[in-house]
């Protein structure tokens, strides 16, 4: 009897230790998938979050605080409280490079109004509406979900088609920036006419991913405002430029980042690679949430003043009043609130404009109701004008111009 028990125990232990056969693994995977799906539905119904991923990630929530290891559920709890964070797990060897100590010189005012007119005329709210409708029809655009990968492929095709269909004379290309997960970032680039400036691009950015803060992998998140609005705003700017044969002096790049909602993962990868290659980005502007007009204040550009480059932010205010039709409202959005923070971290000048005052932003973000019914396309067009002005002004700034001096008589 004793012998039999020992034998049975031994054989149990050896099955547990041996790698399962493929059919056992398949059954286990299926069971795990069903368990995750049921759990996520239950948790969604009762208000807890469930991501199905217990991997720990290293997260920073303030400049002066030590990073902390957290599960995805814990990170989602931060998101639901609007606490900005940076996931630095893959960037722990970060050290500011020598290049990051210097900033390129910026202009002080807008001078390209005459050139800008033809591009502005082709901005279309109807076009933005059609595009945002399709983009928000993916169940969610979470960076680890299947539909998050599909939405990136869809976006990539929209941009490639614009390039292919254009008969105008721009030198423009598109590429995928791959990460450790399936949803890639997208980079489209207009070459500049001055070869000596080919390493000093201007960047216009937005994030393509969305998140349901209670159930990131399986929950519905149309992400119409956050950040379908920014994605489509800069796509419209790109469409207008590629369709009218934009030929800037220095390169102008459009970036659609993956995994912003997971702690700026995509933009950190891109900014790090630019830093490693010694690219001297002159300026980066982020479009995150450009579609909602709150009830507290009059419609305005919310200009973020914390964790940004102050000089570039001043210049962005000049462009907003020169090219936009609504007033400016200075506001803050805290540590690591969007992808501009990744560029800031790597020592580049970056700035961000948002739909309004921080206290007046959309209440629907990170949930199933962030859909196009709450989006104002005329408001988005204002941000398209701002980014278009930014691209044209800085794209044509050679940096060689002499400072204007006032002569004394
Ligand atoms: N679009 C938001 C930025 C935002 C959120 C502005 C709330 C104002 C209020 C962005 O996608 C976001 O969700 N940011 C997070 C941090 C991010 C790294 C997860 C935030 O600021 O809480
Ligand atoms: Zn968000």
Coordinates of C-alpha atoms and ligand atoms in Angstrom, one line a residue:
X1 CA 0.0 0.0 0.0
X2 CA 2.7 2.4 1.1
X3 CA 4.7 1.4 -2.0
X4 CA 1.7 2.1 -4.2
X5 CA 1.2 5.6 -2.7
X6 CA 4.8 6.4 -3.2
X7 CA 4.7 5.3 -6.8
X8 CA 1.5 7.3 -7.4
X9 CA 3.1 10.4 -5.9
X10 CA 6.3 9.9 -7.9
X11 CA 4.4 9.5 -11.2
X12 CA 2.3 12.6 -10.4
X13 CA 5.4 14.6 -9.7
X14 CA 7.1 13.5 -12.9
X15 CA 4.0 14.4 -15.0
X16 CA 4.0 17.8 -13.3
X17 CA 7.7 18.3 -14.0
X18 CA 7.7 17.1 -17.6
X19 CA 6.7 19.6 -20.3
X20 CA 3.1 19.0 -21.3
X21 CA 2.3 17.4 -24.7
X22 CA 1.0 19.7 -27.4
X23 CA -2.7 18.7 -26.9
X24 CA -2.4 19.2 -23.1
X25 CA -0.8 22.6 -23.7
X26 CA -3.6 23.4 -26.2
X27 CA -6.3 22.4 -23.7
X28 CA -4.6 24.5 -20.9
X29 CA -4.3 27.5 -23.2
X30 CA -8.0 27.2 -24.2
X31 CA -9.0 26.8 -20.6
X32 CA -6.9 29.9 -19.6
X33 CA -8.4 31.9 -22.4
X34 CA -12.0 31.0 -21.4
X35 CA -11.2 31.7 -17.7
X36 CA -9.7 35.1 -18.7
X37 CA -12.7 36.0 -20.9
X38 CA -15.2 35.0 -18.2
X39 CA -13.2 36.8 -15.5
X40 CA -12.9 40.0 -17.6
X41 CA -16.7 40.0 -18.2
X42 CA -17.4 39.5 -14.5
X43 CA -14.8 42.1 -13.5
X44 CA -16.0 44.6 -16.1
X45 CA -19.6 44.2 -14.8
X46 CA -18.6 44.8 -11.2
X47 CA -16.0 47.5 -11.8
X48 CA -12.7 45.8 -11.1
X49 CA -10.1 45.7 -13.8
X50 CA -8.7 42.5 -15.2
X51 CA -6.0 42.5 -17.9
X52 CA -5.2 38.8 -17.7
X53 CA -1.5 39.8 -17.4
X54 CA 0.3 39.7 -14.1
X55 CA 3.7 40.5 -15.4
X56 CA 5.4 43.2 -13.3
X57 CA 6.6 46.4 -15.1
X58 CA 8.8 49.1 -13.7
X59 CA 6.8 52.3 -13.5
X60 CA 7.8 55.9 -12.7
X61 CA 5.1 58.4 -11.6
X62 CA 7.2 61.5 -10.8
X63 CA 10.6 62.9 -11.6
X64 CA 11.9 62.8 -8.0
X65 CA 10.4 59.4 -7.0
X66 CA 12.0 56.0 -7.3
X67 CA 10.3 53.7 -9.9
X68 CA 8.0 50.9 -8.6
X69 CA 7.3 47.4 -9.9
X70 CA 3.6 47.1 -10.8
X71 CA 1.1 44.7 -12.4
X72 CA -1.1 45.8 -15.3
X73 CA -4.1 46.1 -12.9
X74 CA -2.1 48.5 -10.7
X75 CA -1.1 50.5 -13.8
X76 CA -4.8 50.6 -14.9
X77 CA -5.7 52.0 -11.5
X78 CA -3.2 54.9 -12.0
X79 CA -4.8 55.5 -15.5
X80 CA -8.3 55.6 -14.0
X81 CA -7.1 58.3 -11.6
X82 CA -5.5 60.3 -14.4
X83 CA -2.0 59.8 -12.8
X84 CA 0.5 60.0 -15.6
X85 CA 3.3 57.4 -15.6
X86 CA 6.2 56.2 -17.7
X87 CA 6.9 52.4 -18.0
X88 CA 10.7 52.4 -17.9
X89 CA 11.2 48.6 -17.8
X90 CA 12.9 48.5 -21.2
X91 CA 14.8 51.8 -20.7
X92 CA 16.5 51.2 -17.4
X93 CA 20.0 51.9 -18.8
X94 CA 18.9 55.4 -19.7
X95 CA 21.6 58.0 -19.4
X96 CA 21.3 61.5 -20.9
X97 CA 23.5 61.7 -24.0
X98 CA 25.9 64.6 -24.7
X99 CA 23.7 65.7 -27.5
X100 CA 20.8 66.1 -25.2
X101 CA 22.6 69.0 -23.5
X102 CA 22.1 71.2 -26.6
X103 CA 18.9 72.6 -28.2
X104 CA 18.7 73.9 -31.8
X105 CA 17.8 77.6 -32.3
X106 CA 14.1 78.3 -33.0
X107 CA 12.5 81.2 -34.9
X108 CA 10.5 83.7 -32.9
X109 CA 7.6 84.4 -35.2
X110 CA 5.5 83.2 -38.1
X111 CA 6.6 84.2 -41.6
X112 CA 5.1 81.6 -44.0
X113 CA 1.4 82.8 -44.1
X114 CA 1.5 83.4 -47.8
X115 CA 2.8 79.8 -48.5
X116 CA 0.4 78.3 -46.0
X117 CA -2.9 79.3 -47.7
X118 CA -3.1 76.6 -50.3
X119 CA -2.6 73.9 -47.7
X120 CA -5.2 75.3 -45.4
X121 CA -7.8 75.3 -48.1
X122 CA -7.8 71.5 -48.4
X123 CA -8.4 70.7 -44.7
X124 CA -11.8 69.0 -44.5
X125 CA -14.0 68.3 -41.5
X126 CA -16.1 65.8 -43.5
X127 CA -13.0 63.9 -44.4
X128 CA -11.9 63.7 -40.7
X129 CA -15.4 62.5 -39.7
X130 CA -15.3 59.6 -42.2
X131 CA -11.8 58.6 -41.2
X132 CA -12.5 58.8 -37.4
X133 CA -15.7 56.7 -37.9
X134 CA -13.7 53.9 -39.4
X135 CA -10.8 54.1 -37.0
X136 CA -13.1 53.9 -34.0
X137 CA -14.9 50.8 -35.3
X138 CA -12.1 48.6 -34.2
X139 CA -13.2 47.0 -30.9
X140 CA -10.2 48.5 -29.2
X141 CA -6.7 49.6 -30.2
X142 CA -4.9 48.3 -27.1
X143 CA -1.3 47.7 -28.0
X144 CA -1.4 44.0 -27.0
X145 CA -4.8 43.2 -28.6
X146 CA -5.5 41.6 -32.0
X147 CA -7.6 44.6 -33.0
X148 CA -4.8 46.9 -31.8
X149 CA -2.6 45.3 -34.4
X150 CA -5.3 45.4 -37.1
X151 CA -6.0 49.1 -36.5
X152 CA -2.3 49.9 -37.0
X153 CA -2.3 48.0 -40.3
X154 CA -5.4 49.9 -41.3
X155 CA -3.8 53.2 -40.4
X156 CA -0.7 52.3 -42.3
X157 CA -2.7 51.6 -45.4
X158 CA -4.6 54.9 -45.2
X159 CA -1.3 56.7 -45.1
X160 CA 0.4 54.6 -47.9
X161 CA -2.7 55.1 -50.1
X162 CA -2.5 58.9 -49.7
X163 CA 1.2 58.7 -50.8
X164 CA 0.4 56.5 -53.7
X165 CA -2.6 58.4 -54.9
X166 CA -0.9 61.7 -54.8
X167 CA 0.2 63.1 -58.2
X168 CA 1.9 66.1 -56.5
X169 CA 5.6 66.4 -56.3
X170 CA 6.6 65.6 -52.7
X171 CA 9.5 63.4 -51.7
X172 CA 7.7 61.3 -49.0
X173 CA 8.0 57.9 -47.5
X174 CA 6.4 55.7 -44.8
X175 CA 7.8 53.1 -42.5
X176 CA 6.8 50.8 -39.6
X177 CA 8.7 51.2 -36.4
X178 CA 8.5 47.7 -34.8
X179 CA 8.4 47.2 -31.0
X180 CA 8.5 44.1 -28.7
X181 CA 4.7 43.8 -29.2
X182 CA 2.6 43.5 -32.4
X183 CA 1.2 47.0 -32.7
X184 CA 3.9 49.0 -34.5
X185 CA 4.4 52.8 -34.6
X186 CA 4.2 54.5 -38.0
X187 CA 6.6 57.2 -39.3
X188 CA 5.9 59.1 -42.5
X189 CA 8.6 61.6 -43.7
X190 CA 8.8 64.5 -46.1
X191 CA 12.4 64.9 -47.2
X192 CA 13.8 68.4 -47.0
X193 CA 15.4 70.2 -50.0
X194 CA 18.5 71.3 -47.9
X195 CA 20.7 68.2 -47.5
X196 CA 22.7 69.8 -44.8
X197 CA 19.5 69.7 -42.6
X198 CA 18.6 66.1 -43.2
X199 CA 19.4 65.1 -39.7
X200 CA 17.3 67.8 -38.1
X201 CA 13.6 66.9 -38.6
X202 CA 10.5 68.5 -37.3
X203 CA 8.0 66.0 -35.8
X204 CA 4.3 66.1 -35.6
X205 CA 2.9 63.3 -33.4
X206 CA -0.2 61.6 -32.0
X207 CA -0.9 58.2 -30.4
X208 CA -2.8 55.6 -32.3
X209 CA -3.7 53.2 -29.4
X210 CA -6.7 53.3 -27.1
X211 CA -7.5 51.7 -23.8
X212 CA -10.4 50.6 -21.7
X213 CA -9.2 51.4 -18.2
X214 CA -11.2 48.6 -16.6
X215 CA -10.5 45.9 -19.1
X216 CA -7.7 46.8 -21.5
X217 CA -7.4 43.6 -23.5
X218 CA -11.0 42.7 -24.1
X219 CA -13.1 45.8 -23.2
X220 CA -14.5 48.2 -25.8
X221 CA -12.6 51.4 -26.3
X222 CA -13.3 53.4 -29.4
X223 CA -10.9 56.1 -28.3
X224 CA -12.5 58.7 -30.4
X225 CA -11.2 61.6 -28.5
X226 CA -8.2 59.8 -26.9
X227 CA -6.5 59.7 -29.2
X228 CA -8.5 59.0 -32.4
X229 CA -8.9 62.8 -32.6
X230 CA -5.1 63.5 -32.6
X231 CA -4.4 60.6 -35.0
X232 CA -7.0 61.9 -37.5
X233 CA -6.0 65.6 -37.0
X234 CA -2.4 64.9 -38.0
X235 CA -3.5 62.5 -40.8
X236 CA -5.6 65.4 -42.2
X237 CA -2.6 67.7 -42.0
X238 CA -0.5 65.0 -43.8
X239 CA -3.2 64.5 -46.4
X240 CA -3.3 68.3 -47.2
X241 CA 0.5 68.5 -47.5
X242 CA 1.0 65.3 -49.6
X243 CA -1.9 66.3 -51.9
X244 CA -0.4 69.8 -52.6
X245 CA 3.2 68.8 -53.1
X246 CA 4.8 70.1 -49.9
X247 CA 8.6 70.5 -50.2
X248 CA 10.0 71.7 -46.9
X249 CA 13.6 72.9 -46.4
X250 CA 14.2 70.4 -43.6
X251 CA 12.5 67.0 -43.1
X252 CA 9.1 67.0 -41.6
X253 CA 7.9 63.7 -40.0
X254 CA 4.5 62.5 -38.9
X255 CA 4.5 59.9 -36.0
X256 CA 1.6 57.7 -34.9
X257 CA 2.8 56.0 -31.7
X258 CA 1.9 52.7 -30.3
X259 CA 1.3 51.9 -26.6
X260 CA 1.1 55.5 -25.2
X261 CA -1.6 54.3 -22.9
X262 CA 0.7 51.7 -21.4
X263 CA 3.2 54.3 -20.2
X264 CA 4.6 55.9 -23.4
X265 CA 6.2 52.6 -24.5
X266 CA 6.1 53.4 -28.2
X267 CA 7.4 56.9 -28.2
X268 CA 10.1 56.1 -25.7
X269 CA 11.4 53.4 -28.1
X270 CA 11.3 55.9 -31.0
X271 CA 12.9 58.8 -29.1
X272 CA 15.6 56.5 -27.7
X273 CA 16.5 55.2 -31.2
X274 CA 16.7 58.8 -32.5
X275 CA 19.0 59.7 -29.6
X276 CA 21.2 56.7 -30.2
X277 CA 21.5 57.6 -33.9
X278 CA 22.3 61.2 -33.0
X279 CA 19.3 62.7 -34.8
X280 CA 18.9 66.3 -33.9
X281 CA 15.1 66.8 -33.8
X282 CA 14.5 70.6 -33.9
X283 CA 11.0 70.4 -32.4
X284 CA 8.2 67.9 -31.6
X285 CA 4.5 68.8 -31.3
X286 CA 2.0 66.3 -29.8
X287 CA -1.7 66.1 -30.6
X288 CA -3.5 64.2 -27.8
X289 CA -7.2 64.9 -27.4
X290 CA -8.3 67.6 -29.9
X291 CA -12.0 66.8 -30.3
X292 CA -14.0 67.6 -27.2
X293 CA -15.3 71.1 -26.3
X294 CA -16.1 71.2 -22.6
X295 CA -18.9 73.3 -21.0
X296 CA -16.8 75.1 -18.3
X297 CA -14.9 77.5 -20.6
X298 CA -15.2 78.9 -24.1
X299 CA -13.7 76.9 -26.9
X300 CA -9.9 77.3 -26.8
X301 CA -6.5 75.7 -27.4
X302 CA -5.4 74.2 -24.2
X303 CA -1.6 74.9 -24.2
X304 CA 0.2 72.7 -21.7
X305 CA 2.9 74.5 -19.8
X306 CA 4.4 71.7 -17.6
X307 CA 7.0 69.1 -18.7
X308 CA 7.5 70.9 -22.0
X309 CA 10.1 73.1 -23.7
X310 CA 9.1 76.7 -22.6
X311 CA 10.6 78.4 -25.7
X312 CA 8.8 76.0 -28.1
X313 CA 5.6 76.4 -26.2
X314 CA 5.9 80.2 -26.6
X315 CA 6.4 79.7 -30.4
X316 CA 3.4 77.3 -30.5
X317 CA 1.3 80.1 -29.0
X318 CA 2.4 82.4 -31.8
X319 CA 1.4 79.8 -34.4
X320 CA -2.0 79.1 -32.6
X321 CA -2.9 82.8 -32.8
X322 CA -1.5 83.2 -36.3
X323 CA -3.1 80.1 -37.8
X324 CA -6.1 79.3 -35.5
X325 CA -9.3 81.1 -34.9
X326 CA -9.9 80.4 -31.1
X327 CA -8.2 81.8 -28.0
X328 CA -5.4 80.2 -26.0
X329 CA -5.8 78.9 -22.5
X330 CA -2.7 77.8 -20.5
X331 CA -3.1 74.7 -18.5
X332 CA -1.2 71.7 -17.1
X333 CA -1.5 68.0 -17.5
X334 CA 1.1 66.6 -15.1
X335 CA 4.1 64.2 -15.2
X336 CA 4.3 62.0 -18.3
X337 CA 0.8 62.7 -19.6
X338 CA 1.5 62.0 -23.3
X339 CA 4.2 61.2 -25.8
X340 CA 5.8 64.7 -25.8
X341 CA 7.2 63.6 -22.4
X342 CA 9.3 60.9 -24.1
X343 CA 11.0 63.5 -26.4
X344 CA 11.5 65.8 -23.4
X345 CA 13.2 62.9 -21.5
X346 CA 15.7 62.4 -24.3
X347 CA 16.5 66.1 -24.3
X348 CA 14.6 67.2 -27.4
X349 CA 12.3 70.2 -27.5
X350 CA 8.6 69.2 -27.3
X351 CA 5.3 70.8 -26.8
X352 CA 1.6 69.8 -26.6
X353 CA -1.8 71.4 -27.3
X354 CA -5.0 69.8 -25.9
X355 CA -8.7 70.3 -26.4
X356 CA -9.1 72.8 -23.6
X357 CA -8.4 73.4 -19.9
X358 CA -7.3 70.3 -18.0
X359 CA -10.5 70.6 -15.8
X360 CA -12.7 70.7 -18.9
X361 CA -11.5 67.7 -20.9
X362 CA -13.8 64.8 -22.1
X363 CA -15.2 62.8 -19.2
X364 CA -15.5 59.7 -21.5
X365 CA -11.9 58.9 -22.2
X366 CA -10.6 55.3 -21.4
X367 CA -14.1 53.9 -21.6
X368 CA -16.6 52.5 -24.1
X369 CA -18.4 55.8 -24.4
X370 CA -15.4 57.7 -25.9
X371 CA -17.1 57.6 -29.3
X372 CA -17.6 60.1 -32.2
X373 CA -20.9 61.4 -30.8
X374 CA -18.8 63.5 -28.4
X375 CA -16.4 64.8 -31.0
X376 CA -16.5 68.3 -32.5
X377 CA -14.9 68.2 -35.9
X378 CA -14.6 72.0 -36.2
X379 CA -12.6 71.9 -33.0
X380 CA -10.3 69.3 -34.4
X381 CA -9.8 71.5 -37.5
X382 CA -8.4 74.2 -35.3
X383 CA -5.7 71.8 -34.1
X384 CA -5.1 70.7 -37.7
X385 CA -4.5 74.4 -38.5
X386 CA -2.0 74.6 -35.6
X387 CA -0.1 71.6 -36.6
X388 CA -0.1 72.6 -40.3
X389 CA 1.3 76.0 -39.3
X390 CA 3.9 74.2 -37.2
X391 CA 5.0 71.9 -40.0
X392 CA 5.2 74.7 -42.6
X393 CA 6.9 77.3 -40.4
X394 CA 9.5 75.0 -38.9
X395 CA 9.8 72.9 -42.1
X396 CA 10.9 76.0 -43.9
X397 CA 13.1 77.3 -41.1
X398 CA 16.7 76.8 -42.2
X399 CA 18.1 78.1 -38.9
X400 CA 20.6 80.1 -41.0
X401 CA 18.6 83.3 -41.0
X402 CA 20.3 86.3 -39.4
X403 CA 18.5 87.6 -36.3
X404 CA 16.6 90.7 -37.3
X405 CA 18.3 93.7 -35.7
X406 CA 16.5 97.0 -35.1
X407 CA 18.7 99.8 -36.3
X408 CA 19.0 102.9 -34.2
X409 CA 18.7 106.2 -36.0
Ligands
LIG1 N1 -4.8 61.6 -23.6 C1 -4.4 61.3 -22.3 C2 -3.8 62.5 -21.6 C3 -4.7 63.1 -20.6 C4 -5.4 62.3 -19.7 C5 -4.9 64.4 -20.5 C6 -6.2 62.8 -18.7 C7 -5.7 65.0 -19.5 C8 -6.3 64.1 -18.6 C9 -3.4 60.2 -22.3 O1 -3.6 59.2 -23.3 C10 -3.3 59.5 -21.0 O2 -4.2 58.7 -20.7 N2 -2.3 59.8 -20.2 C11 -2.2 59.2 -18.9 C12 -0.8 58.7 -18.7 C13 -0.4 57.6 -19.7 C14 1.1 57.4 -19.8 C15 -1.0 56.3 -19.4 C16 -2.4 60.2 -17.9 O3 -2.0 61.4 -18.0 O4 -3.1 59.9 -16.9
LIG2 ZN1 -5.4 58.1 -22.6

